[in-house]
N, CA, C and O atoms as CSV, one atom per row, in Angstrom:
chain,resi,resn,atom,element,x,y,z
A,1,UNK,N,N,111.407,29.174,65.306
A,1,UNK,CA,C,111.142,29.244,63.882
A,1,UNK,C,C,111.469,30.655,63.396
A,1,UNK,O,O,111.292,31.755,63.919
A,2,UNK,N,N,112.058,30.237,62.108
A,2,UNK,CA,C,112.788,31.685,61.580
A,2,UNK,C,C,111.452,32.507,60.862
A,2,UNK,O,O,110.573,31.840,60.315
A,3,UNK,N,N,111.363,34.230,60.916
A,3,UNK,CA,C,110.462,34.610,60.620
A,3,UNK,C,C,110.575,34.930,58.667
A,3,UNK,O,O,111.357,35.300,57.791
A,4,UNK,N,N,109.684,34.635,58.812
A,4,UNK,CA,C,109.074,34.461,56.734
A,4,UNK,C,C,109.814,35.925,56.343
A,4,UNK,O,O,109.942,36.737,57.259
A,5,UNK,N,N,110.329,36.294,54.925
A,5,UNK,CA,C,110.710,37.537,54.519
A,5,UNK,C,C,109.333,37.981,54.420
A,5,UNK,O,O,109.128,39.018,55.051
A,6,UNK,N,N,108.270,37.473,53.777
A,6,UNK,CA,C,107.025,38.744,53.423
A,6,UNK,C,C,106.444,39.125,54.864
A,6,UNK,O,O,105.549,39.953,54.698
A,7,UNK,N,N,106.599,38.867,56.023
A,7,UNK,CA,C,106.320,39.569,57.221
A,7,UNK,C,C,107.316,40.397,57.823
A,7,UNK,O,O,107.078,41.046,58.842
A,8,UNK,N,N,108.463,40.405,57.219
A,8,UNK,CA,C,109.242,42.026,57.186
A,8,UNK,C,C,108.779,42.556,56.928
A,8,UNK,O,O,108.476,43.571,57.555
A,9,UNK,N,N,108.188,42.102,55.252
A,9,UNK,CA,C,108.226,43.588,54.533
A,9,UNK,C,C,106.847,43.965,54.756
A,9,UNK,O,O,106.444,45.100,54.502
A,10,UNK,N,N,105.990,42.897,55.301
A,10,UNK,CA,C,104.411,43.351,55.648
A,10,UNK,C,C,104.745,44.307,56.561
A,10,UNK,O,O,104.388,45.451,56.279
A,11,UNK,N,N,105.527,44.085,57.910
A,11,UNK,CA,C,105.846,44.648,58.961
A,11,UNK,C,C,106.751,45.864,58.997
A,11,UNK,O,O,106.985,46.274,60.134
A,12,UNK,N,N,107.463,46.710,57.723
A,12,UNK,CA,C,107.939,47.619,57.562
A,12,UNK,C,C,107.214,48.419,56.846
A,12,UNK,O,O,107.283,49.641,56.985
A,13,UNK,N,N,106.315,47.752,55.869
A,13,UNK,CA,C,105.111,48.896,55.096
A,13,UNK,C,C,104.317,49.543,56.247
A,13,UNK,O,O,104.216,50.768,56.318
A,14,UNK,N,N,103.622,48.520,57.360
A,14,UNK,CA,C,102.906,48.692,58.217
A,14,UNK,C,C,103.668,50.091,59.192
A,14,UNK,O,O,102.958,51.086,59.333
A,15,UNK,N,N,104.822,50.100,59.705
A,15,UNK,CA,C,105.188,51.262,60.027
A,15,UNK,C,C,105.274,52.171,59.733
A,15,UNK,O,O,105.060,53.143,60.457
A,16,UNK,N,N,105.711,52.231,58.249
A,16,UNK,CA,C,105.519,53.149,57.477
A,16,UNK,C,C,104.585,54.029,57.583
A,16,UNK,O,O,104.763,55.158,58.041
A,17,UNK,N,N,103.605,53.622,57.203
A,17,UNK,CA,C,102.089,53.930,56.861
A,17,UNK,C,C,101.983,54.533,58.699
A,17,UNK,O,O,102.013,55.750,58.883
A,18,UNK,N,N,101.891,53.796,59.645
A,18,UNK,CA,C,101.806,54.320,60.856
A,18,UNK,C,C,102.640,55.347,61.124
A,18,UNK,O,O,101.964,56.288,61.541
A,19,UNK,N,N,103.896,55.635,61.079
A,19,UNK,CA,C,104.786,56.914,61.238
A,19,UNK,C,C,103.829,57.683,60.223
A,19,UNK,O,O,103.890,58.850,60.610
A,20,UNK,N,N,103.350,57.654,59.605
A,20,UNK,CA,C,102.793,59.174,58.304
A,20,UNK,C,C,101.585,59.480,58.389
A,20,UNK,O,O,101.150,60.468,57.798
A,21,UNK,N,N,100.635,58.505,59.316
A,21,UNK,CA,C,99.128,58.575,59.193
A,21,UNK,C,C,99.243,58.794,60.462
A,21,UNK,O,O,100.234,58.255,60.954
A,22,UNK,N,N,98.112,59.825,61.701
A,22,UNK,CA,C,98.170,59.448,63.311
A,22,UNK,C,C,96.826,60.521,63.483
A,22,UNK,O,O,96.102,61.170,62.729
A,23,UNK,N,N,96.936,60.335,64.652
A,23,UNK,CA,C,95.655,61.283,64.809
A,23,UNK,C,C,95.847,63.155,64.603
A,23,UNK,O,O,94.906,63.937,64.470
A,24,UNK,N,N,96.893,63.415,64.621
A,24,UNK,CA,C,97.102,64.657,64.275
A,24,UNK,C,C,96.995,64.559,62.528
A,24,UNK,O,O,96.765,65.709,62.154
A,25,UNK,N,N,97.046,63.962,61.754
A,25,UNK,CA,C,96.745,63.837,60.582
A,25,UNK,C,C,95.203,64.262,60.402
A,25,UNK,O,O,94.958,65.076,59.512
A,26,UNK,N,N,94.159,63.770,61.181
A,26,UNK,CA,C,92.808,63.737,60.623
A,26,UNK,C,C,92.237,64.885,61.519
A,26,UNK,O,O,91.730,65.702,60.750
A,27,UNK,N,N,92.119,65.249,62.663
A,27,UNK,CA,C,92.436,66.539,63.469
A,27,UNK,C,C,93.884,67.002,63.108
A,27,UNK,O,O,94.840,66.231,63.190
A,28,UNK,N,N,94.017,68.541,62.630
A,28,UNK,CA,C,94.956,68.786,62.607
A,28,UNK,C,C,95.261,69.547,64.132
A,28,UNK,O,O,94.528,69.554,65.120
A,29,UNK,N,N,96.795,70.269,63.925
A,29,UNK,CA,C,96.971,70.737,65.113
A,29,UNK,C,C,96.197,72.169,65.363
A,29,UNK,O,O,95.990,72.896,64.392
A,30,UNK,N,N,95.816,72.522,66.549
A,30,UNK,CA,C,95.106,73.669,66.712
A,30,UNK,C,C,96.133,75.352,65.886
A,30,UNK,O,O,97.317,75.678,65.983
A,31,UNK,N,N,95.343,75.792,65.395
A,31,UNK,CA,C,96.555,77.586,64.871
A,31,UNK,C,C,95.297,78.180,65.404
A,31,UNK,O,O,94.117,78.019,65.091
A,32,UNK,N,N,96.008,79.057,66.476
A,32,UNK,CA,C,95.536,80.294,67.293
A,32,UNK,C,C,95.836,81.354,66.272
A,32,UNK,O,O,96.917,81.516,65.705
A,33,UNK,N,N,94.689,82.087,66.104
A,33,UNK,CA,C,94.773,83.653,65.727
A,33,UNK,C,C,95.152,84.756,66.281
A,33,UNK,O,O,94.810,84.664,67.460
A,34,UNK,N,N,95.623,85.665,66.118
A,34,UNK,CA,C,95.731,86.954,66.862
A,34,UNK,C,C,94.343,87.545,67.662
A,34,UNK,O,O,94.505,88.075,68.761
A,35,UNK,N,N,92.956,87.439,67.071
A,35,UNK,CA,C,91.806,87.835,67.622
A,35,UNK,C,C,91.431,87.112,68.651
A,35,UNK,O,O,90.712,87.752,69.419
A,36,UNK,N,N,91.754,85.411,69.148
A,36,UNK,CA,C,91.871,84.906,69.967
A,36,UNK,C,C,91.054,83.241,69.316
A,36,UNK,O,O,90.939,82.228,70.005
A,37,UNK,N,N,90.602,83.384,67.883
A,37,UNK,CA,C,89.990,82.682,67.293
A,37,UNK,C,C,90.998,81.216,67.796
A,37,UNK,O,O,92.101,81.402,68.308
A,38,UNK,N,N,90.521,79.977,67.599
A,38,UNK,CA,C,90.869,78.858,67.051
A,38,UNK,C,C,90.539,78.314,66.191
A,38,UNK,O,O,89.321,78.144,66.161
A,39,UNK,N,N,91.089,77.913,65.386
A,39,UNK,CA,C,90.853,76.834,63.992
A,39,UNK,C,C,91.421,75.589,64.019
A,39,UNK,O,O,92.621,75.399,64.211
A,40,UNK,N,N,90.592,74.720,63.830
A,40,UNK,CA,C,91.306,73.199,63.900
A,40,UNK,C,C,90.814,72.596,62.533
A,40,UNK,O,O,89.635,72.404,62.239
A,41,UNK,N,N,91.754,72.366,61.858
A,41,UNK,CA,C,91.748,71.583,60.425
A,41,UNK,C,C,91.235,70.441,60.174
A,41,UNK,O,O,91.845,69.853,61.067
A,42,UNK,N,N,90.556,69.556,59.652
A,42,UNK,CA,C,89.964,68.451,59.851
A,42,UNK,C,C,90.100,67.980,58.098
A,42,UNK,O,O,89.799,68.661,57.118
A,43,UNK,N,N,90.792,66.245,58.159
A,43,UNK,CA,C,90.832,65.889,57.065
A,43,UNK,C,C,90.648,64.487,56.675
A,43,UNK,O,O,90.853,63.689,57.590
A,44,UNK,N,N,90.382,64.097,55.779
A,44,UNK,CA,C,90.211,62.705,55.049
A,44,UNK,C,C,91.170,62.298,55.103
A,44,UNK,O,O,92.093,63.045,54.779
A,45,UNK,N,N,91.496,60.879,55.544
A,45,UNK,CA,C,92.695,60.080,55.621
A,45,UNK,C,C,92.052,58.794,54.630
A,45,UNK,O,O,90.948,58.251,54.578
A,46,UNK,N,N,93.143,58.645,54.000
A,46,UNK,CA,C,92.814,57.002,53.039
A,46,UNK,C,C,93.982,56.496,52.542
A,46,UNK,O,O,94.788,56.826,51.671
A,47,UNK,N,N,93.846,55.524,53.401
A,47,UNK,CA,C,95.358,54.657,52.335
A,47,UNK,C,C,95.207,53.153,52.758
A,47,UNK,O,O,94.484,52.740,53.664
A,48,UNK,N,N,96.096,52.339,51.861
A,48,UNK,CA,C,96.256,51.297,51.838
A,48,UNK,C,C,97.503,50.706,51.785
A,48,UNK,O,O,98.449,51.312,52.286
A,49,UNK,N,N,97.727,49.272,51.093
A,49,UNK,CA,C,98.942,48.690,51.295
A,49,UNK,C,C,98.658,47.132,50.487
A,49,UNK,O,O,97.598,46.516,50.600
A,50,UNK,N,N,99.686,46.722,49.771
A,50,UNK,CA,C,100.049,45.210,49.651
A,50,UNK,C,C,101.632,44.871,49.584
A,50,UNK,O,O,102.635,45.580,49.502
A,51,UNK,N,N,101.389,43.322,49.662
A,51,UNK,CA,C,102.797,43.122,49.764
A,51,UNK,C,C,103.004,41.631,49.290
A,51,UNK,O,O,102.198,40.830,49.765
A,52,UNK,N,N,103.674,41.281,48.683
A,52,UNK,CA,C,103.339,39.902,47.870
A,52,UNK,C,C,104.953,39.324,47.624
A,52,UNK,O,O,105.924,40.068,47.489
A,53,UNK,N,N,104.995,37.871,47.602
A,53,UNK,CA,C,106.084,37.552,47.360
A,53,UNK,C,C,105.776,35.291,46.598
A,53,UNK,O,O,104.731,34.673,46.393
A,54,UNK,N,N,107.164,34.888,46.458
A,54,UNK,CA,C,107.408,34.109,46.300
A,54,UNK,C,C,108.396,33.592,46.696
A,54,UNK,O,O,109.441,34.223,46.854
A,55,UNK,N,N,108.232,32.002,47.000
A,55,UNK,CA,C,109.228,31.318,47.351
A,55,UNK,C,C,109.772,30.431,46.089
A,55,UNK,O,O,108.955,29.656,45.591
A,56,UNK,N,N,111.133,30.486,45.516
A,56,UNK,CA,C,111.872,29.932,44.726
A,56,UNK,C,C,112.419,28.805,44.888
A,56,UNK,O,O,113.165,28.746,45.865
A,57,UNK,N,N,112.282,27.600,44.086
A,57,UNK,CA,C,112.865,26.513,44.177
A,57,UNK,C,C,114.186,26.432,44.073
A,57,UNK,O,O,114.629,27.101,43.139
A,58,UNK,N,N,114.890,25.914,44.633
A,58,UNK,CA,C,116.620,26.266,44.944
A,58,UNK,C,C,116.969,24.661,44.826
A,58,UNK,O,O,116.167,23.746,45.008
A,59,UNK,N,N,118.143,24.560,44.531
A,59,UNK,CA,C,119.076,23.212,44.363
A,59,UNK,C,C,120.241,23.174,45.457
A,59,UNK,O,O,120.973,22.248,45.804
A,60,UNK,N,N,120.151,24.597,45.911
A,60,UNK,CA,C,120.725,24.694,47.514
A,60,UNK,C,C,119.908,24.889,48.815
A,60,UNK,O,O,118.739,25.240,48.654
A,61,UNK,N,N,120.263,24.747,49.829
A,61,UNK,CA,C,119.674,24.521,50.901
A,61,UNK,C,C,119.202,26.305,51.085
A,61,UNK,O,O,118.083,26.410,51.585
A,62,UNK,N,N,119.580,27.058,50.904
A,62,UNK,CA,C,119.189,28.218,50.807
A,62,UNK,C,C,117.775,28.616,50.231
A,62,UNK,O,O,117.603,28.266,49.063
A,63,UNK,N,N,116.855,29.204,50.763
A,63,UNK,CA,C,115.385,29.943,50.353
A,63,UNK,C,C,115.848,30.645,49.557
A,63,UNK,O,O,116.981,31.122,49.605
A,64,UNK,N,N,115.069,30.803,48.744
A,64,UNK,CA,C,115.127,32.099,47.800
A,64,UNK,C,C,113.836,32.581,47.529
A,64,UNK,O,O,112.919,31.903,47.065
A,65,UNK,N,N,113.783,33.931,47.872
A,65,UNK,CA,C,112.663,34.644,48.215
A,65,UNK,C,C,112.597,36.032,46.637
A,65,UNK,O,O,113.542,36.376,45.927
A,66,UNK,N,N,111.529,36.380,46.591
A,66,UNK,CA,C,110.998,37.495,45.911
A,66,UNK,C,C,110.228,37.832,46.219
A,66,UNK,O,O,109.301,37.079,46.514
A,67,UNK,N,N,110.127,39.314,46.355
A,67,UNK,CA,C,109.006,39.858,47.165
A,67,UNK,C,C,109.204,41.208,46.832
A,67,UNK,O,O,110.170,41.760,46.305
A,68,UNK,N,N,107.865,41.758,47.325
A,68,UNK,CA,C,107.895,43.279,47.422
A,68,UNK,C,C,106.565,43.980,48.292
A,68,UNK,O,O,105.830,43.397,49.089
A,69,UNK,N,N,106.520,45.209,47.928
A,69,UNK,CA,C,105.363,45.914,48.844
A,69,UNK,C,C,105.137,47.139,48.744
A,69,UNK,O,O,106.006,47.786,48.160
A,70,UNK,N,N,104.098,47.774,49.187
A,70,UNK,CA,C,103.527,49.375,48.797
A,70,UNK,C,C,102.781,49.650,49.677
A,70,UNK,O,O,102.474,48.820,50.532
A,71,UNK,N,N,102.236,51.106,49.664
A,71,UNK,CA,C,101.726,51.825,50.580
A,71,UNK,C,C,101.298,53.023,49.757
A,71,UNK,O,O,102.213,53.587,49.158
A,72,UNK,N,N,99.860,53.604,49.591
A,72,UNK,CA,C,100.004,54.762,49.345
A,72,UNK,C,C,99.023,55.403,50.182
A,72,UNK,O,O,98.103,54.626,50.440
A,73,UNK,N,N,98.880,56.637,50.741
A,73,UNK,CA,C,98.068,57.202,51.733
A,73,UNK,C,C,97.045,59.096,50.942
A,73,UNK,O,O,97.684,59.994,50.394
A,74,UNK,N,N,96.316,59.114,51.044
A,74,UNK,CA,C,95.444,60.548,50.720
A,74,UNK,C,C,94.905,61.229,51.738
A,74,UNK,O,O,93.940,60.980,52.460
A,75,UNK,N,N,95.648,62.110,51.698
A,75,UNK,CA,C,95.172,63.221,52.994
A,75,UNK,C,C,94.503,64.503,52.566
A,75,UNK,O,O,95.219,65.476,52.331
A,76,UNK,N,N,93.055,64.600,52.432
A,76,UNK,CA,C,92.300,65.595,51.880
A,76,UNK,C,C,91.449,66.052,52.610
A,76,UNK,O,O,90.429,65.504,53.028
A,77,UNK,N,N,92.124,67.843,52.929
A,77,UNK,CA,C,91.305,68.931,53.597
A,77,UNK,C,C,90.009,68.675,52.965
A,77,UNK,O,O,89.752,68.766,51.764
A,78,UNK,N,N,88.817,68.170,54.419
A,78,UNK,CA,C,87.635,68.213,54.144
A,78,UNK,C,C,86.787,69.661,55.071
A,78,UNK,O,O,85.665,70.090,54.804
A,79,UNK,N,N,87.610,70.121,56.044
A,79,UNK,CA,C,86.698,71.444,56.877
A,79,UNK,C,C,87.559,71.766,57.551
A,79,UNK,O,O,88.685,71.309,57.353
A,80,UNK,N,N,87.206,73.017,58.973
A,80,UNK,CA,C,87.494,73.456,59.622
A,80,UNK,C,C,86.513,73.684,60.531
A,80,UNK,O,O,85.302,73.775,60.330
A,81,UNK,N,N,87.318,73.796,61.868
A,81,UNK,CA,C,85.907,74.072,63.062
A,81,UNK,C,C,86.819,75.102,63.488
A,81,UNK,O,O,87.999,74.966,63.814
A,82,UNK,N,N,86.054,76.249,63.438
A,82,UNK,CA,C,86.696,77.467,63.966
A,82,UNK,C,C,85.811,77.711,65.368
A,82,UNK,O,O,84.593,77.546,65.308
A,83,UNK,N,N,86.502,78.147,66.757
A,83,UNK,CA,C,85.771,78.501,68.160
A,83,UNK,C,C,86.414,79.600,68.515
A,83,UNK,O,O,87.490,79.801,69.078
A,84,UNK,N,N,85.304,80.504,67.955
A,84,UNK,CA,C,85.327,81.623,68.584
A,84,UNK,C,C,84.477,82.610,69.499
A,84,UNK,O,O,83.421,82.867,68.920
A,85,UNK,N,N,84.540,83.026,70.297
A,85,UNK,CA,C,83.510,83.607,71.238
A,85,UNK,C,C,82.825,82.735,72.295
A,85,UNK,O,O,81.984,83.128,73.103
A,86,UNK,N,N,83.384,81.301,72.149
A,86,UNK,CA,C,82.435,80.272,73.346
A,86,UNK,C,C,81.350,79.626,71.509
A,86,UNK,O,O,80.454,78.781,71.480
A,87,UNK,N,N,81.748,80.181,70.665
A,87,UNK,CA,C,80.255,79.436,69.519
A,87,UNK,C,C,81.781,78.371,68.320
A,87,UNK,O,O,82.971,78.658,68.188
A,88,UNK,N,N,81.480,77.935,68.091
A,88,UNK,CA,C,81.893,76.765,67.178
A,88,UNK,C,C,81.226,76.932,65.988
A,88,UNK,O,O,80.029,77.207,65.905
A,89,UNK,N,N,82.207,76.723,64.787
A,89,UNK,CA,C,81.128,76.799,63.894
A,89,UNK,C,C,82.236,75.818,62.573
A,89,UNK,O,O,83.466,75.824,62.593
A,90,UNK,N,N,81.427,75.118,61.615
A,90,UNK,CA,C,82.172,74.213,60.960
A,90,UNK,C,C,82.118,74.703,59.711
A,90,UNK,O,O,81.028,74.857,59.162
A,91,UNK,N,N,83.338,75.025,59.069
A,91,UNK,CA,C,83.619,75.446,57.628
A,91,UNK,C,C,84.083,74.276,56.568
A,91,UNK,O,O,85.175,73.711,56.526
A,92,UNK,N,N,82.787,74.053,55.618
A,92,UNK,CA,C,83.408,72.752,55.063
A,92,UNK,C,C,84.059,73.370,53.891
A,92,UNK,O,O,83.776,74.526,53.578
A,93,UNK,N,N,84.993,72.607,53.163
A,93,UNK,CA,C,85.658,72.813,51.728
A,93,UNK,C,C,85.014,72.171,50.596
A,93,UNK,O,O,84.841,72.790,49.546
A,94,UNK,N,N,84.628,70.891,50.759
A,94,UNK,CA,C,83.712,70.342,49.754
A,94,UNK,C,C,82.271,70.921,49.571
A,94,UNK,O,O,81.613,71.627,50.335
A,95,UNK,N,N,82.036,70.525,48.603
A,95,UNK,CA,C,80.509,70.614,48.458
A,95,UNK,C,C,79.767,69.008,48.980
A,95,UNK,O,O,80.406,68.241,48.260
A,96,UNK,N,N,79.224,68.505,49.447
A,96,UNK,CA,C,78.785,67.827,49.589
A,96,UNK,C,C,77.020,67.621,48.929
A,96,UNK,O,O,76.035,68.344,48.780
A,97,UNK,N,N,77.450,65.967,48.643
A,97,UNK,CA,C,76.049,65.717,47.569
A,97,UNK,C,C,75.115,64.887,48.212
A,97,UNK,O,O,74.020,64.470,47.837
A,98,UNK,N,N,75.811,64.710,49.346
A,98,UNK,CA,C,74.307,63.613,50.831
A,98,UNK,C,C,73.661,64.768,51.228
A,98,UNK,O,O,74.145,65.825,51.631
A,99,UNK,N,N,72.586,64.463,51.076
A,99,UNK,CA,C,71.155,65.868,51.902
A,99,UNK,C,C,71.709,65.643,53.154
A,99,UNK,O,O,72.033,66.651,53.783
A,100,UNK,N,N,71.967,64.116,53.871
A,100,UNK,CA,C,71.962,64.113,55.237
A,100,UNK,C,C,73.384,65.236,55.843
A,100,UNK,O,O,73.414,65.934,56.856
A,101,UNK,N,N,74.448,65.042,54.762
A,101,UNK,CA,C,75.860,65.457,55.400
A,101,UNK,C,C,75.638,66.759,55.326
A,101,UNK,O,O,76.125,67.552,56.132
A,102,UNK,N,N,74.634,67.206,54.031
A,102,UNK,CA,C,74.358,68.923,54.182
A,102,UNK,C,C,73.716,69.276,55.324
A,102,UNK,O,O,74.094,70.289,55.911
A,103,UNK,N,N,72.737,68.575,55.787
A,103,UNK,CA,C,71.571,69.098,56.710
A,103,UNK,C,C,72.405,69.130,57.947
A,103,UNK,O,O,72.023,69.917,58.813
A,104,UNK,N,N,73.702,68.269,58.242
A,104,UNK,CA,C,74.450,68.237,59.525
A,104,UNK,C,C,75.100,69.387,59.490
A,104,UNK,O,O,74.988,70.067,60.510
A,105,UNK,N,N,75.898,69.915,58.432
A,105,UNK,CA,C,76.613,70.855,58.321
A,105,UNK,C,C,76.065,72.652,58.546
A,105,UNK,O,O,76.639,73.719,58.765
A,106,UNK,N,N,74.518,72.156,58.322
A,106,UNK,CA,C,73.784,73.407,58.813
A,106,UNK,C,C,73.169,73.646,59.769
A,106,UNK,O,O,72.670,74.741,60.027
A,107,UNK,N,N,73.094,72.372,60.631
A,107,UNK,CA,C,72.523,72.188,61.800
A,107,UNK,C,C,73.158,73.116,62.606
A,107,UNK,O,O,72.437,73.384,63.567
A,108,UNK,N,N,74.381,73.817,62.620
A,108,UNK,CA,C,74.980,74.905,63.993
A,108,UNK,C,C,74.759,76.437,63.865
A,108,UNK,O,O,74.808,77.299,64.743
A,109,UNK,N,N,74.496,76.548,62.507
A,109,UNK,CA,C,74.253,77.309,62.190
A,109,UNK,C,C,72.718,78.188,62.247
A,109,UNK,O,O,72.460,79.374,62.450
A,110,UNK,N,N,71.952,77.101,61.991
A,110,UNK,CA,C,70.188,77.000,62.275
A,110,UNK,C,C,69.944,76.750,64.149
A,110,UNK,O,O,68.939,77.023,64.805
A,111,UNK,N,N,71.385,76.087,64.672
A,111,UNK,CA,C,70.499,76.866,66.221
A,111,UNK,C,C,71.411,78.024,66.406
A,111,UNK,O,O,71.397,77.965,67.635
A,112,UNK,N,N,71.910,78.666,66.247
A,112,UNK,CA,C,72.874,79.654,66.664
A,112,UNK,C,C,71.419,80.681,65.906
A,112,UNK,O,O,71.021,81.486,66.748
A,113,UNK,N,N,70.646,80.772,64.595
A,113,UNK,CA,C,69.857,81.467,64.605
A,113,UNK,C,C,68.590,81.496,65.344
A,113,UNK,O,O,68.232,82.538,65.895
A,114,UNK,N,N,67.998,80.595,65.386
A,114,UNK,CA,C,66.944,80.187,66.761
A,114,UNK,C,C,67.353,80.486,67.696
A,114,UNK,O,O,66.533,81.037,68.430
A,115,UNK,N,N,68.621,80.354,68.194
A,115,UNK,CA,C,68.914,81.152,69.614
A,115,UNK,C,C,68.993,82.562,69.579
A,115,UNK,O,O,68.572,83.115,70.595
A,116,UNK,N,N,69.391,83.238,68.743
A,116,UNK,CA,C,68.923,84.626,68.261
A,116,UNK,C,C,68.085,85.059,68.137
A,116,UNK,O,O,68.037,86.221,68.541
A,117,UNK,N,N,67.066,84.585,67.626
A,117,UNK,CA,C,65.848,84.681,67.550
A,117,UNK,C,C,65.233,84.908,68.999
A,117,UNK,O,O,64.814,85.993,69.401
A,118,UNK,N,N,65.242,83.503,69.853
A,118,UNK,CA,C,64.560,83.849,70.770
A,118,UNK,C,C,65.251,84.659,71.902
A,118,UNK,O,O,64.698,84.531,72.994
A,119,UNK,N,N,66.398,85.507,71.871
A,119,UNK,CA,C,67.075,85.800,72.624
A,119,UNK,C,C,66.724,87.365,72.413
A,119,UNK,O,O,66.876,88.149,73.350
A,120,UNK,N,N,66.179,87.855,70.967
A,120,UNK,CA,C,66.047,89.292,70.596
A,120,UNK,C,C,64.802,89.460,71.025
A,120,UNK,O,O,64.552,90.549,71.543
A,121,UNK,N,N,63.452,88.203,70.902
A,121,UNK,CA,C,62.079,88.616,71.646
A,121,UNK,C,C,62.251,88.638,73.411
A,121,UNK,O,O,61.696,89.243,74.328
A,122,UNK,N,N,62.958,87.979,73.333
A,122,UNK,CA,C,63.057,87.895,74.971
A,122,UNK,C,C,63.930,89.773,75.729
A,122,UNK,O,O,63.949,90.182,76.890
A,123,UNK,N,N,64.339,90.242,74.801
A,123,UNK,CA,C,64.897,91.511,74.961
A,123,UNK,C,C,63.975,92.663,74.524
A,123,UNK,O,O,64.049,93.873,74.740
A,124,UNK,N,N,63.123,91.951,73.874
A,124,UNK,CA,C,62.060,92.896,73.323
A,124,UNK,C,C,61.224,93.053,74.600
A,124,UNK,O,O,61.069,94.075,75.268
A,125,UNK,N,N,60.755,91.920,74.786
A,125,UNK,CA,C,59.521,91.720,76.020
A,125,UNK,C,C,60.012,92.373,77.109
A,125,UNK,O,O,59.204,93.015,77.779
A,126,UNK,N,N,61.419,92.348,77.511
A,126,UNK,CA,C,61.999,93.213,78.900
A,126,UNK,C,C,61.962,94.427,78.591
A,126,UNK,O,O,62.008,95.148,79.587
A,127,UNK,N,N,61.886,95.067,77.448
A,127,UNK,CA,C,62.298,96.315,77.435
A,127,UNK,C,C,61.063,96.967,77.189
A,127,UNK,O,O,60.854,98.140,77.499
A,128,UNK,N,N,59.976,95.979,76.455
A,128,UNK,CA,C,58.297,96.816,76.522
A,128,UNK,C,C,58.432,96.485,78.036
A,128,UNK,O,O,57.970,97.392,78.729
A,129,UNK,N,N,58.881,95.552,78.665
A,129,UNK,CA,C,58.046,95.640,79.973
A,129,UNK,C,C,58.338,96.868,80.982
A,129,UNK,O,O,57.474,97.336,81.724
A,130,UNK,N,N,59.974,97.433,80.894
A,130,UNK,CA,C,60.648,98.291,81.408
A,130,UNK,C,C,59.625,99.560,80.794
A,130,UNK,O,O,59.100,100.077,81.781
A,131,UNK,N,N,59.301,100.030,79.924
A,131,UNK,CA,C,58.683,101.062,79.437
A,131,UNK,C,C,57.516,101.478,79.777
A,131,UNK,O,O,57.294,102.656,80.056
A,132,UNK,N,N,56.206,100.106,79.798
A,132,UNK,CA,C,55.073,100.691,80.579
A,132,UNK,C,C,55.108,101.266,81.396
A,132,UNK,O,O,56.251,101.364,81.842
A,133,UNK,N,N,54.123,101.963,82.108
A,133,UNK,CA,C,53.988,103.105,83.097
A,133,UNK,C,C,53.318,101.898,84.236
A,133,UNK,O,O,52.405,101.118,83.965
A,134,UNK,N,N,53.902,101.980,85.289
A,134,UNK,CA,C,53.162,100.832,86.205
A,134,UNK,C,C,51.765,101.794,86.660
A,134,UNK,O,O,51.748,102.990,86.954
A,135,UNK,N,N,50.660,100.848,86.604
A,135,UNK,CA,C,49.326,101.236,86.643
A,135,UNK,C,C,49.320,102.402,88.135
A,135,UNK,O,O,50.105,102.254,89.071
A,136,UNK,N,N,48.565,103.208,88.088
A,136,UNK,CA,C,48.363,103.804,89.154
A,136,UNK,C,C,47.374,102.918,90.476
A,136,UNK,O,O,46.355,102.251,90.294
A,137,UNK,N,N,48.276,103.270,92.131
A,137,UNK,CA,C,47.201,102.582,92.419
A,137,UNK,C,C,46.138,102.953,93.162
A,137,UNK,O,O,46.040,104.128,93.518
A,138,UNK,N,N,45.077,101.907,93.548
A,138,UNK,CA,C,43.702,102.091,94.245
A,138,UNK,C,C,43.943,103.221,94.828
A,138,UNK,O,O,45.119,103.508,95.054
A,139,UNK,N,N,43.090,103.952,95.134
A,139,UNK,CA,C,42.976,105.206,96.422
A,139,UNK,C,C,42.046,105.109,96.897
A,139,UNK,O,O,41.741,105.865,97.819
């Protein structure tokens, strides 16, 4: 059985759209800095597609077809994850209006300070401890 024209053209939009959309689209590719930083681009992918046709009544043995089809795709810088030093940290571009997507976006940031935190008492406590005078002993 001969294949239908609107599954060409379903089947050529569909490539389309696949050659232009891939995973380097939504991860971008890594750009190394001179300081030794990495930045990896991260973006919104959205697109779609239709494709529609008709079959024409003919007085010859011949089909007669009409048809057509589309594709349009949106690729919008939503952040960056920059790794530098062994720490990661996510730079968004939007503002975001979900409490939840804000509270994620600050979540690396709020332990990277808690780990500071407890990393400066813990340097505190070694260094009062280094300073006391060790007790004199029994005689």
């Amino acid at each position: 059985m001969s294949q239908h024209p609107i599954e060409g053209l379903m089947d050529v939009t569909l490539e389309k759209i696949k050659s232009m959309v891939d995973s380097n689209t939504i991860i971008g590719n890594p750009i190394n800095m001179a300081d030794g930083t990495l930045v990896l681009p991260i973006s919104k992918v959205t697109f779609g597609f239709a494709s529609g046709g008709a079959d024409f009544p003919s007085k010859t043995t011949k089909d007669l077809f009409g048809g057509g089809g589309g594709a349009g795709v949106s690729i919008q810088p939503v952040a960056f994850l920059v790794v530098k030093d062994g720490s990661v940290r996510m730079l968004q571009l939007a503002d975001t209006s979900n409490s939840v997507d804000r509270a994620i976006g600050m979540l690396p940031d709020m332990v990277d300070k808690i780990t500071a935190l407890f990393n400066n008492k813990q340097k505190e406590q070694q260094a009062q401890s280094e300073a006391r005078p060790a007790a004199p002993a029994a005689e």
